[in-house]
PDB file of C-alpha atoms in Angstrom:
ATOM      1  CA  MET A   1       6.666-178.030  -1.947  1.00  0.00           C
ATOM      2  CA  ALA A   2       3.133-176.939  -2.025  1.00  0.00           C
ATOM      3  CA  GLU A   3       0.971-178.712  -4.642  1.00  0.00           C
ATOM      4  CA  MET A   4      -2.315-177.424  -5.911  1.00  0.00           C
ATOM      5  CA  ASP A   5      -5.420-179.737  -6.496  1.00  0.00           C
ATOM      6  CA  HIS A   6      -9.115-179.441  -7.202  1.00  0.00           C
ATOM      7  CA  SER A   7     -10.208-182.088  -4.897  1.00  0.00           C
ATOM      8  CA  ALA A   8     -11.668-179.902  -2.134  1.00  0.00           C
ATOM      9  CA  LYS A   9     -15.483-180.270  -1.521  1.00  0.00           C
ATOM     10  CA  GLU A  10     -17.708-177.309  -2.020  1.00  0.00           C
ATOM     11  CA  SER A  11     -17.643-174.958   0.886  1.00  0.00           C
ATOM     12  CA  PRO A  12     -20.942-173.890   2.395  1.00  0.00           C
ATOM     13  CA  PRO A  13     -22.312-170.583   1.143  1.00  0.00           C
ATOM     14  CA  SER A  14     -21.667-167.569   3.186  1.00  0.00           C
ATOM     15  CA  SER A  15     -25.229-167.146   4.100  1.00  0.00           C
ATOM     16  CA  PRO A  16     -28.566-168.940   3.219  1.00  0.00           C
ATOM     17  CA  ARG A  17     -29.738-165.783   1.740  1.00  0.00           C
ATOM     18  CA  ARG A  18     -26.939-165.318  -0.558  1.00  0.00           C
ATOM     19  CA  GLN A  19     -27.273-168.925  -1.844  1.00  0.00           C
ATOM     20  CA  ARG A  20     -30.985-168.442  -2.371  1.00  0.00           C
ATOM     21  CA  MET A  21     -30.169-165.275  -4.489  1.00  0.00           C
ATOM     22  CA  ARG A  22     -27.669-167.248  -6.529  1.00  0.00           C
ATOM     23  CA  THR A  23     -30.329-170.022  -7.221  1.00  0.00           C
ATOM     24  CA  ILE A  24     -32.882-167.506  -8.092  1.00  0.00           C
ATOM     25  CA  PHE A  25     -30.691-165.797 -10.568  1.00  0.00           C
ATOM     26  CA  LEU A  26     -29.792-168.987 -12.358  1.00  0.00           C
ATOM     27  CA  GLY A  27     -33.452-169.902 -12.608  1.00  0.00           C
ATOM     28  CA  LEU A  28     -34.278-166.453 -13.989  1.00  0.00           C
ATOM     29  CA  ALA A  29     -31.412-166.945 -16.603  1.00  0.00           C
ATOM     30  CA  TYR A  30     -33.060-170.364 -17.620  1.00  0.00           C
ATOM     31  CA  VAL A  31     -36.374-168.475 -18.004  1.00  0.00           C
ATOM     32  CA  PHE A  32     -34.935-165.763 -20.261  1.00  0.00           C
ATOM     33  CA  GLY A  33     -33.017-168.277 -22.293  1.00  0.00           C
ATOM     34  CA  ALA A  34     -36.156-170.409 -22.847  1.00  0.00           C
ATOM     35  CA  PHE A  35     -38.144-167.298 -23.890  1.00  0.00           C
ATOM     36  CA  ALA A  36     -35.450-166.420 -26.465  1.00  0.00           C
ATOM     37  CA  SER A  37     -35.697-170.028 -27.999  1.00  0.00           C
ATOM     38  CA  ILE A  38     -39.493-169.885 -28.085  1.00  0.00           C
ATOM     39  CA  VAL A  39     -39.331-166.616 -29.750  1.00  0.00           C
ATOM     40  CA  GLN A  40     -37.146-167.993 -32.533  1.00  0.00           C
ATOM     41  CA  ILE A  41     -39.382-170.990 -33.040  1.00  0.00           C
ATOM     42  CA  LEU A  42     -42.462-168.917 -33.244  1.00  0.00           C
ATOM     43  CA  ILE A  43     -40.753-166.725 -35.897  1.00  0.00           C
ATOM     44  CA  LEU A  44     -39.585-169.874 -37.729  1.00  0.00           C
ATOM     45  CA  ILE A  45     -42.969-171.376 -38.047  1.00  0.00           C
ATOM     46  CA  ALA A  46     -45.107-168.335 -38.366  1.00  0.00           C
ATOM     47  CA  GLY A  47     -47.260-168.083 -41.657  1.00  0.00           C
ATOM     48  CA  LYS A  48     -46.736-171.846 -42.271  1.00  0.00           C
ATOM     49  CA  TRP A  49     -50.357-172.634 -42.236  1.00  0.00           C
ATOM     50  CA  THR A  50     -53.858-170.918 -42.189  1.00  0.00           C
ATOM     51  CA  VAL A  51     -56.323-170.727 -39.390  1.00  0.00           C
ATOM     52  CA  ARG A  52     -59.948-169.308 -38.876  1.00  0.00           C
ATOM     53  CA  ASP A  53     -60.363-166.475 -36.524  1.00  0.00           C
ATOM     54  CA  GLY A  54     -63.374-165.856 -34.222  1.00  0.00           C
ATOM     55  CA  HIS A  55     -65.343-164.550 -37.064  1.00  0.00           C
ATOM     56  CA  GLY A  56     -64.731-167.383 -39.171  1.00  0.00           C
ATOM     57  CA  SER A  57     -62.278-165.520 -41.642  1.00  0.00           C
ATOM     58  CA  GLN A  58     -59.336-167.427 -42.838  1.00  0.00           C
ATOM     59  CA  ARG A  59     -56.010-165.933 -41.577  1.00  0.00           C
ATOM     60  CA  LEU A  60     -52.306-166.719 -41.957  1.00  0.00           C
ATOM     61  CA  ALA A  61     -51.180-168.308 -38.564  1.00  0.00           C
ATOM     62  CA  LEU A  62     -49.237-165.859 -36.272  1.00  0.00           C
ATOM     63  CA  SER A  63     -49.725-163.196 -38.940  1.00  0.00           C
ATOM     64  CA  SER A  64     -48.623-160.439 -36.653  1.00  0.00           C
ATOM     65  CA  LEU A  65     -45.044-162.029 -36.872  1.00  0.00           C
ATOM     66  CA  ALA A  66     -44.698-161.182 -40.439  1.00  0.00           C
ATOM     67  CA  VAL A  67     -41.374-159.568 -41.137  1.00  0.00           C
ATOM     68  CA  VAL A  68     -42.902-157.133 -43.697  1.00  0.00           C
ATOM     69  CA  GLN A  69     -46.415-156.727 -45.025  1.00  0.00           C
ATOM     70  CA  PHE A  70     -47.932-154.693 -47.853  1.00  0.00           C
ATOM     71  CA  ASP A  71     -51.198-154.244 -49.461  1.00  0.00           C
ATOM     72  CA  GLY A  72     -52.173-154.677 -53.294  1.00  0.00           C
ATOM     73  CA  ILE A  73     -53.929-156.513 -56.137  1.00  0.00           C
ATOM     74  CA  ILE A  74     -57.451-155.597 -55.480  1.00  0.00           C
ATOM     75  CA  PRO A  75     -58.148-151.910 -55.033  1.00  0.00           C
ATOM     76  CA  SER A  76     -60.776-150.480 -52.506  1.00  0.00           C
ATOM     77  CA  SER A  77     -63.812-148.835 -54.137  1.00  0.00           C
ATOM     78  CA  GLU A  78     -64.022-146.478 -51.106  1.00  0.00           C
ATOM     79  CA  SER A  79     -60.376-145.223 -50.818  1.00  0.00           C
ATOM     80  CA  ASP A  80     -56.936-145.380 -52.519  1.00  0.00           C
ATOM     81  CA  SER A  81     -55.886-148.392 -50.387  1.00  0.00           C
ATOM     82  CA  TYR A  82     -56.102-152.075 -51.427  1.00  0.00           C
ATOM     83  CA  LEU A  83     -58.009-155.044 -49.954  1.00  0.00           C
ATOM     84  CA  VAL A  84     -55.312-157.821 -50.154  1.00  0.00           C
ATOM     85  CA  THR A  85     -52.475-157.923 -47.632  1.00  0.00           C
ATOM     86  CA  MET A  86     -49.300-159.872 -48.599  1.00  0.00           C
ATOM     87  CA  ARG A  87     -47.086-160.982 -45.684  1.00  0.00           C
ATOM     88  CA  TYR A  88     -43.473-162.060 -45.857  1.00  0.00           C
ATOM     89  CA  PHE A  89     -42.521-164.448 -42.994  1.00  0.00           C
ATOM     90  CA  ALA A  90     -39.151-165.857 -42.240  1.00  0.00           C
ATOM     91  CA  ALA A  91     -40.031-169.072 -44.002  1.00  0.00           C
ATOM     92  CA  SER A  92     -43.113-168.342 -46.078  1.00  0.00           C
ATOM     93  CA  PHE A  93     -44.781-165.805 -48.328  1.00  0.00           C
ATOM     94  CA  GLY A  94     -48.637-165.587 -48.196  1.00  0.00           C
ATOM     95  CA  TYR A  95     -51.611-163.264 -48.471  1.00  0.00           C
ATOM     96  CA  GLU A  96     -54.892-162.286 -46.582  1.00  0.00           C
ATOM     97  CA  TYR A  97     -57.986-161.238 -48.250  1.00  0.00           C
ATOM     98  CA  PRO A  98     -60.399-160.255 -45.262  1.00  0.00           C
ATOM     99  CA  SER A  99     -63.252-159.063 -47.523  1.00  0.00           C
ATOM    100  CA  ALA A 100     -63.593-162.667 -48.860  1.00  0.00           C
ATOM    101  CA  SER A 101     -62.502-164.509 -45.679  1.00  0.00           C
ATOM    102  CA  LYS A 102     -59.607-166.036 -47.705  1.00  0.00           C
ATOM    103  CA  ALA A 103     -55.932-166.457 -46.984  1.00  0.00           C
ATOM    104  CA  GLY A 104     -53.107-168.641 -48.552  1.00  0.00           C
ATOM    105  CA  ILE A 105     -49.490-169.622 -48.795  1.00  0.00           C
ATOM    106  CA  VAL A 106     -47.710-168.916 -52.193  1.00  0.00           C
ATOM    107  CA  GLY A 107     -44.234-170.025 -51.254  1.00  0.00           C
ATOM    108  CA  SER A 108     -41.282-170.038 -48.879  1.00  0.00           C
ATOM    109  CA  THR A 109     -40.085-166.660 -50.003  1.00  0.00           C
ATOM    110  CA  PRO A 110     -41.503-163.884 -52.114  1.00  0.00           C
ATOM    111  CA  HIS A 111     -40.876-163.976 -55.861  1.00  0.00           C
ATOM    112  CA  LEU A 112     -42.206-160.931 -57.341  1.00  0.00           C
ATOM    113  CA  PRO A 113     -44.215-160.202 -59.502  1.00  0.00           C
ATOM    114  CA  HIS A 114     -44.977-163.916 -60.197  1.00  0.00           C
ATOM    115  CA  ASP A 115     -46.268-164.571 -56.856  1.00  0.00           C
ATOM    116  CA  LEU A 116     -48.706-161.603 -57.214  1.00  0.00           C
ATOM    117  CA  ALA A 117     -49.969-163.286 -60.341  1.00  0.00           C
ATOM    118  CA  ALA A 118     -50.486-166.493 -58.455  1.00  0.00           C
ATOM    119  CA  ILE A 119     -52.330-164.698 -55.789  1.00  0.00           C
ATOM    120  CA  GLY A 120     -54.481-163.020 -58.438  1.00  0.00           C
ATOM    121  CA  ARG A 121     -55.409-166.520 -59.758  1.00  0.00           C
ATOM    122  CA  ASP A 122     -56.241-167.837 -56.323  1.00  0.00           C
ATOM    123  CA  LEU A 123     -58.651-164.787 -55.833  1.00  0.00           C
ATOM    124  CA  SER A 124     -60.269-165.178 -59.414  1.00  0.00           C
ATOM    125  CA  VAL A 125     -58.881-161.841 -60.566  1.00  0.00           C
ATOM    126  CA  PRO A 126     -59.376-161.593 -64.331  1.00  0.00           C
ATOM    127  CA  SER A 127     -56.373-162.774 -66.200  1.00  0.00           C
ATOM    128  CA  ASP A 128     -56.316-159.612 -68.316  1.00  0.00           C
ATOM    129  CA  ASP A 129     -55.185-157.671 -65.096  1.00  0.00           C
ATOM    130  CA  TRP A 130     -51.960-159.511 -65.175  1.00  0.00           C
ATOM    131  CA  ALA A 131     -51.551-160.528 -68.733  1.00  0.00           C
ATOM    132  CA  CYS A 132     -48.393-158.760 -69.111  1.00  0.00           C
ATOM    133  CA  PHE A 133     -46.646-161.235 -66.943  1.00  0.00           C
ATOM    134  CA  ARG A 134     -47.455-163.910 -69.583  1.00  0.00           C
ATOM    135  CA  GLY A 135     -46.628-162.118 -72.955  1.00  0.00           C
ATOM    136  CA  PRO A 136     -46.520-158.923 -74.743  1.00  0.00           C
ATOM    137  CA  GLU A 137     -50.042-158.022 -73.928  1.00  0.00           C
ATOM    138  CA  PRO A 138     -50.584-154.994 -71.594  1.00  0.00           C
ATOM    139  CA  CYS A 139     -51.973-155.434 -68.124  1.00  0.00           C
ATOM    140  CA  ALA A 140     -55.444-154.159 -67.504  1.00  0.00           C
ATOM    141  CA  SER A 141     -54.586-153.384 -63.782  1.00  0.00           C
ATOM    142  CA  PRO A 142     -52.489-150.403 -63.052  1.00  0.00           C
ATOM    143  CA  TYR A 143     -51.105-152.273 -60.051  1.00  0.00           C
ATOM    144  CA  PHE A 144     -49.931-155.294 -61.935  1.00  0.00           C
ATOM    145  CA  LYS A 145     -48.533-152.935 -64.635  1.00  0.00           C
ATOM    146  CA  ALA A 146     -46.346-151.333 -62.133  1.00  0.00           C
ATOM    147  CA  PHE A 147     -44.541-154.474 -61.567  1.00  0.00           C
ATOM    148  CA  ARG A 148     -44.038-155.539 -65.248  1.00  0.00           C
ATOM    149  CA  ASN A 149     -40.415-154.382 -65.570  1.00  0.00           C
ATOM    150  CA  GLY A 150     -39.212-155.347 -62.176  1.00  0.00           C
ATOM    151  CA  TYR A 151     -38.191-158.746 -60.649  1.00  0.00           C
ATOM    152  CA  PHE A 152     -37.428-159.475 -57.072  1.00  0.00           C
ATOM    153  CA  GLU A 153     -36.606-162.615 -55.205  1.00  0.00           C
ATOM    154  CA  LEU A 154     -35.218-163.298 -51.740  1.00  0.00           C
ATOM    155  CA  PRO A 155     -33.093-166.329 -50.861  1.00  0.00           C
ATOM    156  CA  ALA A 156     -34.635-168.405 -48.220  1.00  0.00           C
ATOM    157  CA  THR A 157     -31.395-170.036 -47.000  1.00  0.00           C
ATOM    158  CA  LEU A 158     -29.900-167.225 -44.980  1.00  0.00           C
ATOM    159  CA  PRO A 159     -33.005-166.490 -42.716  1.00  0.00           C
ATOM    160  CA  TYR A 160     -33.406-170.136 -42.323  1.00  0.00           C
ATOM    161  CA  PHE A 161     -29.722-170.669 -41.254  1.00  0.00           C
ATOM    162  CA  SER A 162     -29.843-167.758 -38.890  1.00  0.00           C
ATOM    163  CA  LEU A 163     -32.872-169.021 -37.022  1.00  0.00           C
ATOM    164  CA  VAL A 164     -31.391-172.648 -36.906  1.00  0.00           C
ATOM    165  CA  TYR A 165     -27.982-171.267 -35.652  1.00  0.00           C
ATOM    166  CA  ALA A 166     -29.815-169.301 -32.876  1.00  0.00           C
ATOM    167  CA  LEU A 167     -31.605-172.473 -31.814  1.00  0.00           C
ATOM    168  CA  VAL A 168     -28.502-174.639 -31.794  1.00  0.00           C
ATOM    169  CA  LEU A 169     -26.711-172.094 -29.640  1.00  0.00           C
ATOM    170  CA  VAL A 170     -29.520-172.013 -27.072  1.00  0.00           C
ATOM    171  CA  VAL A 171     -29.608-175.871 -27.133  1.00  0.00           C
ATOM    172  CA  PHE A 172     -25.719-175.711 -26.649  1.00  0.00           C
ATOM    173  CA  ILE A 173     -26.064-173.414 -23.672  1.00  0.00           C
ATOM    174  CA  PHE A 174     -28.646-175.603 -21.990  1.00  0.00           C
ATOM    175  CA  LEU A 175     -26.710-178.806 -22.720  1.00  0.00           C
ATOM    176  CA  ALA A 176     -23.683-177.410 -20.950  1.00  0.00           C
ATOM    177  CA  GLU A 177     -25.987-176.601 -17.961  1.00  0.00           C
ATOM    178  CA  VAL A 178     -27.145-180.269 -17.847  1.00  0.00           C
ATOM    179  CA  LEU A 179     -23.510-181.447 -18.004  1.00  0.00           C
ATOM    180  CA  VAL A 180     -22.502-178.977 -15.299  1.00  0.00           C
ATOM    181  CA  ALA A 181     -25.167-180.599 -13.070  1.00  0.00           C
ATOM    182  CA  VAL A 182     -24.659-184.280 -13.951  1.00  0.00           C
ATOM    183  CA  ARG A 183     -21.404-184.882 -15.694  1.00  0.00           C
ATOM    184  CA  PRO A 184     -19.046-181.915 -15.241  1.00  0.00           C
ATOM    185  CA  SER A 185     -16.047-183.978 -16.261  1.00  0.00           C
ATOM    186  CA  TRP A 186     -17.170-184.067 -19.928  1.00  0.00           C
ATOM    187  CA  LEU A 187     -16.502-180.318 -19.823  1.00  0.00           C
ATOM    188  CA  ARG A 188     -12.705-180.775 -19.414  1.00  0.00           C
ATOM    189  CA  CYS A 189     -10.375-178.576 -21.472  1.00  0.00           C
ATOM    190  CA  GLN A 190      -9.645-180.028 -24.755  1.00  0.00           C
ATOM    191  CA  CYS A 191      -7.478-177.226 -26.003  1.00  0.00           C
ATOM    192  CA  TYR A 192      -4.295-178.499 -27.822  1.00  0.00           C
ATOM    193  CA  PHE A 193      -2.340-175.160 -27.860  1.00  0.00           C
ATOM    194  CA  SER A 194      -1.220-173.673 -24.644  1.00  0.00           C
ATOM    195  CA  CYS A 195      -2.143-170.130 -25.812  1.00  0.00           C
ATOM    196  CA  PHE A 196      -5.855-171.234 -25.929  1.00  0.00           C
ATOM    197  CA  LYS A 197      -5.679-172.956 -22.434  1.00  0.00           C
ATOM    198  CA  ARG A 198      -4.807-169.620 -20.942  1.00  0.00           C
ATOM    199  CA  PHE A 199      -8.281-168.200 -21.879  1.00  0.00           C
ATOM    200  CA  CYS A 200     -10.365-171.536 -21.896  1.00  0.00           C
ATOM    201  CA  PRO A 201     -12.855-171.327 -19.053  1.00  0.00           C
ATOM    202  CA  CYS A 202     -13.166-175.136 -19.037  1.00  0.00           C
ATOM    203  CA  PRO A 203     -11.527-177.038 -16.053  1.00  0.00           C
ATOM    204  CA  ARG A 204      -8.451-178.980 -16.265  1.00  0.00           C
ATOM    205  CA  GLY A 205      -7.701-182.006 -14.224  1.00  0.00           C
ATOM    206  CA  SER A 206      -8.818-185.659 -13.705  1.00  0.00           C
ATOM    207  CA  ARG A 207     -12.657-186.663 -13.558  1.00  0.00           C
ATOM    208  CA  SER A 208     -12.533-186.778  -9.675  1.00  0.00           C
ATOM    209  CA  GLU A 209     -10.954-183.282  -9.415  1.00  0.00           C
ATOM    210  CA  ILE A 210     -13.515-181.711 -11.856  1.00  0.00           C
ATOM    211  CA  GLU A 211     -16.531-183.273 -10.205  1.00  0.00           C
ATOM    212  CA  ALA A 212     -15.285-181.932  -6.819  1.00  0.00           C
ATOM    213  CA  LEU A 213     -15.118-178.346  -8.062  1.00  0.00           C
ATOM    214  CA  PRO A 214     -17.586-176.125  -6.054  1.00  0.00           C
ATOM    215  CA  SER A 215     -20.519-174.320  -7.843  1.00  0.00           C
ATOM    216  CA  VAL A 216     -18.835-171.047  -7.596  1.00  0.00           C
ATOM    217  CA  PHE A 217     -16.143-172.319  -9.834  1.00  0.00           C
ATOM    218  CA  TRP A 218     -18.550-172.804 -12.680  1.00  0.00           C
ATOM    219  CA  ASP A 219     -19.910-169.326 -12.620  1.00  0.00           C
ATOM    220  CA  ARG A 220     -17.054-168.186 -14.826  1.00  0.00           C
ATOM    221  CA  TYR A 221     -17.652-170.959 -17.348  1.00  0.00           C
ATOM    222  CA  ARG A 222     -21.505-170.070 -17.142  1.00  0.00           C
ATOM    223  CA  LEU A 223     -20.827-166.501 -17.964  1.00  0.00           C
ATOM    224  CA  TRP A 224     -18.697-167.316 -20.888  1.00  0.00           C
ATOM    225  CA  MET A 225     -21.429-169.662 -22.273  1.00  0.00           C
ATOM    226  CA  TRP A 226     -24.309-167.387 -21.730  1.00  0.00           C
ATOM    227  CA  CYS A 227     -22.559-164.473 -23.341  1.00  0.00           C
ATOM    228  CA  MET A 228     -23.336-166.306 -26.610  1.00  0.00           C
ATOM    229  CA  LEU A 229     -27.155-165.967 -25.992  1.00  0.00           C
ATOM    230  CA  PRO A 230     -27.187-162.329 -27.227  1.00  0.00           C
ATOM    231  CA  CYS A 231     -25.529-163.490 -30.440  1.00  0.00           C
ATOM    232  CA  ALA A 232     -28.236-165.976 -30.855  1.00  0.00           C
ATOM    233  CA  ALA A 233     -30.964-163.408 -30.296  1.00  0.00           C
ATOM    234  CA  PHE A 234     -29.290-160.742 -32.630  1.00  0.00           C
ATOM    235  CA  LEU A 235     -28.632-162.647 -35.864  1.00  0.00           C
ATOM    236  CA  PRO A 236     -32.238-163.687 -36.940  1.00  0.00           C
ATOM    237  CA  PRO A 237     -33.762-160.204 -36.520  1.00  0.00           C
ATOM    238  CA  PHE A 238     -30.631-158.617 -38.122  1.00  0.00           C
ATOM    239  CA  VAL A 239     -30.913-160.747 -41.145  1.00  0.00           C
ATOM    240  CA  LEU A 240     -34.598-160.696 -41.382  1.00  0.00           C
ATOM    241  CA  THR A 241     -34.678-156.894 -40.988  1.00  0.00           C
ATOM    242  CA  LEU A 242     -32.336-156.596 -43.797  1.00  0.00           C
ATOM    243  CA  ASN A 243     -34.486-158.700 -46.094  1.00  0.00           C
ATOM    244  CA  GLY A 244     -37.547-156.705 -44.967  1.00  0.00           C
ATOM    245  CA  LEU A 245     -35.733-153.479 -45.977  1.00  0.00           C
ATOM    246  CA  LEU A 246     -34.917-155.113 -49.409  1.00  0.00           C
ATOM    247  CA  VAL A 247     -38.611-155.922 -49.760  1.00  0.00           C
ATOM    248  CA  LYS A 248     -39.615-152.289 -48.845  1.00  0.00           C
ATOM    249  CA  ASN A 249     -37.074-150.777 -51.220  1.00  0.00           C
ATOM    250  CA  PHE A 250     -38.229-152.918 -54.205  1.00  0.00           C
ATOM    251  CA  LEU A 251     -41.938-151.786 -53.383  1.00  0.00           C
ATOM    252  CA  ARG A 252     -40.804-148.073 -53.104  1.00  0.00           C
ATOM    253  CA  GLY A 253     -39.645-148.304 -56.802  1.00  0.00           C
ATOM    254  CA  ARG A 254     -43.135-149.295 -58.070  1.00  0.00           C
ATOM    255  CA  GLU A 255     -45.554-146.713 -58.839  1.00  0.00           C
ATOM    256  CA  ALA A 256     -48.603-148.855 -57.757  1.00  0.00           C
ATOM    257  CA  GLY A 257     -50.239-146.444 -55.264  1.00  0.00           C
ATOM    258  CA  ASP A 258     -50.226-146.727 -51.447  1.00  0.00           C
ATOM    259  CA  MET A 259     -49.201-150.172 -50.715  1.00  0.00           C
ATOM    260  CA  ASN A 260     -48.481-149.100 -46.885  1.00  0.00           C
ATOM    261  CA  ALA A 261     -45.362-151.413 -46.800  1.00  0.00           C
ATOM    262  CA  ARG A 262     -44.427-151.748 -43.217  1.00  0.00           C
ATOM    263  CA  PHE A 263     -42.805-154.190 -40.714  1.00  0.00           C
ATOM    264  CA  GLY A 264     -44.977-156.406 -38.702  1.00  0.00           C
ATOM    265  CA  THR A 265     -45.646-155.203 -35.273  1.00  0.00           C
ATOM    266  CA  GLY A 266     -45.540-158.581 -33.610  1.00  0.00           C
ATOM    267  CA  PHE A 267     -42.200-159.144 -35.240  1.00  0.00           C
ATOM    268  CA  VAL A 268     -40.592-155.956 -34.029  1.00  0.00           C
ATOM    269  CA  VAL A 269     -41.883-156.251 -30.520  1.00  0.00           C
ATOM    270  CA  LEU A 270     -41.081-159.882 -29.993  1.00  0.00           C
ATOM    271  CA  GLN A 271     -37.662-159.772 -31.379  1.00  0.00           C
ATOM    272  CA  ALA A 272     -36.915-156.684 -29.266  1.00  0.00           C
ATOM    273  CA  MET A 273     -38.098-158.474 -26.158  1.00  0.00           C
ATOM    274  CA  CYS A 274     -35.998-161.565 -27.138  1.00  0.00           C
ATOM    275  CA  PHE A 275     -32.821-159.257 -27.433  1.00  0.00           C
ATOM    276  CA  GLY A 276     -33.570-157.766 -24.094  1.00  0.00           C
ATOM    277  CA  ALA A 277     -34.178-161.059 -22.476  1.00  0.00           C
ATOM    278  CA  SER A 278     -30.912-162.550 -23.698  1.00  0.00           C
ATOM    279  CA  PHE A 279     -29.035-159.557 -22.077  1.00  0.00           C
ATOM    280  CA  ALA A 280     -31.102-160.058 -18.820  1.00  0.00           C
ATOM    281  CA  ALA A 281     -29.819-163.601 -18.801  1.00  0.00           C
ATOM    282  CA  VAL A 282     -26.295-162.755 -19.021  1.00  0.00           C
ATOM    283  CA  LEU A 283     -26.838-160.109 -16.270  1.00  0.00           C
ATOM    284  CA  CYS A 284     -28.465-162.746 -14.073  1.00  0.00           C
ATOM    285  CA  VAL A 285     -25.563-165.178 -14.551  1.00  0.00           C
ATOM    286  CA  TYR A 286     -23.095-162.246 -13.802  1.00  0.00           C
ATOM    287  CA  LEU A 287     -24.783-161.359 -10.541  1.00  0.00           C
ATOM    288  CA  ARG A 288     -24.802-164.984  -9.561  1.00  0.00           C
ATOM    289  CA  ARG A 289     -21.177-164.939 -10.134  1.00  0.00           C
ATOM    290  CA  ARG A 290     -20.794-161.585  -8.037  1.00  0.00           C
ATOM    291  CA  LEU A 291     -22.760-163.279  -5.189  1.00  0.00           C
ATOM    292  CA  GLY A 292     -20.355-166.197  -5.283  1.00  0.00           C
ATOM    293  CA  ARG A 293     -17.352-164.061  -4.656  1.00  0.00           C
ATOM    294  CA  GLY A 294     -18.504-163.565  -1.108  1.00  0.00           C
ATOM    295  CA  THR A 295     -16.379-166.614  -0.398  1.00  0.00           C
ATOM    296  CA  SER A 296     -12.609-166.510  -0.494  1.00  0.00           C
ATOM    297  CA  TRP A 297     -10.732-166.869  -3.791  1.00  0.00           C
ATOM    298  CA  MET A 298      -9.438-170.299  -2.817  1.00  0.00           C
ATOM    299  CA  GLU A 299     -12.991-171.410  -2.247  1.00  0.00           C
ATOM    300  CA  GLN A 300     -14.035-170.170  -5.552  1.00  0.00           C
ATOM    301  CA  GLN A 301     -11.327-172.276  -7.292  1.00  0.00           C
ATOM    302  CA  GLY A 302     -11.859-175.236  -5.191  1.00  0.00           C
ATOM    303  CA  VAL A 303      -8.274-175.189  -4.459  1.00  0.00           C
ATOM    304  CA  THR A 304      -6.382-176.433  -1.329  1.00  0.00           C
ATOM    305  CA  MET A 305      -2.970-176.505  -0.283  1.00  0.00           C
ATOM    306  CA  LYS A 306      -1.311-180.036   0.378  1.00  0.00           C
ATOM    307  CA  GLN A 307       1.777-179.945   2.380  1.00  0.00           C
TER     308      GLN A 307
END
């Protein structure tokens, strides 16, 4: 009776050009995956320290990556706007006061209105302006008065978890790529129930059989792994956008003038690029698999028939 095994050596590609294209697509997937991880790292560390710009003004680091920013505290003498900009980042909450070349970090997440009072102290705003936060005295500033009967706090755990989750997924994907190259037998199917084995993309067999599998066999496994990248790219902006909408909704209920609450341009653009890059990586892996189908089905599976 015929017997199936996985000991066949990898067959040569149908053409050198096809093999080069397969290598290029895999390399592009690596680039897109690395870009997705870099974006999440930048979002995680944005606003954690202050820097000096070219004019010597103090700024929050990577300030354009703020999830939401709004103006307030010190009114402008020339218009209805405010001079201080508060910025909510994934892991910090701070402010910038360009007129005084000053910036600072208040905490890891916004606690309003108490953080506004802390910023007022840092900027030497008269204590009478925010006296209503300390007791029954009225606030001299209409801006602080608008926040007297409202309280808002965002938990920092969920955004932090979503970013760490995304980074762990990316590390897991690249670790699997390393194992495919150097120790594929470690990726042997470990499913206990047969119903799971039917769908599991991991190979089954001995160490020598698994390590003899051709590269085209691993394309299905790669596609399964890389399909997790869009999940990693989706969760952080989804959670942070929801938090940003909560901040904007709270500010909308305050009659404090034009605070110009808006999402950070850099945050929106970079996360959109990250999401697009994650799908581009999956597409590259899919195209690599399609190119591998130029060989026969038996060659893709690394299967031979023994008499």
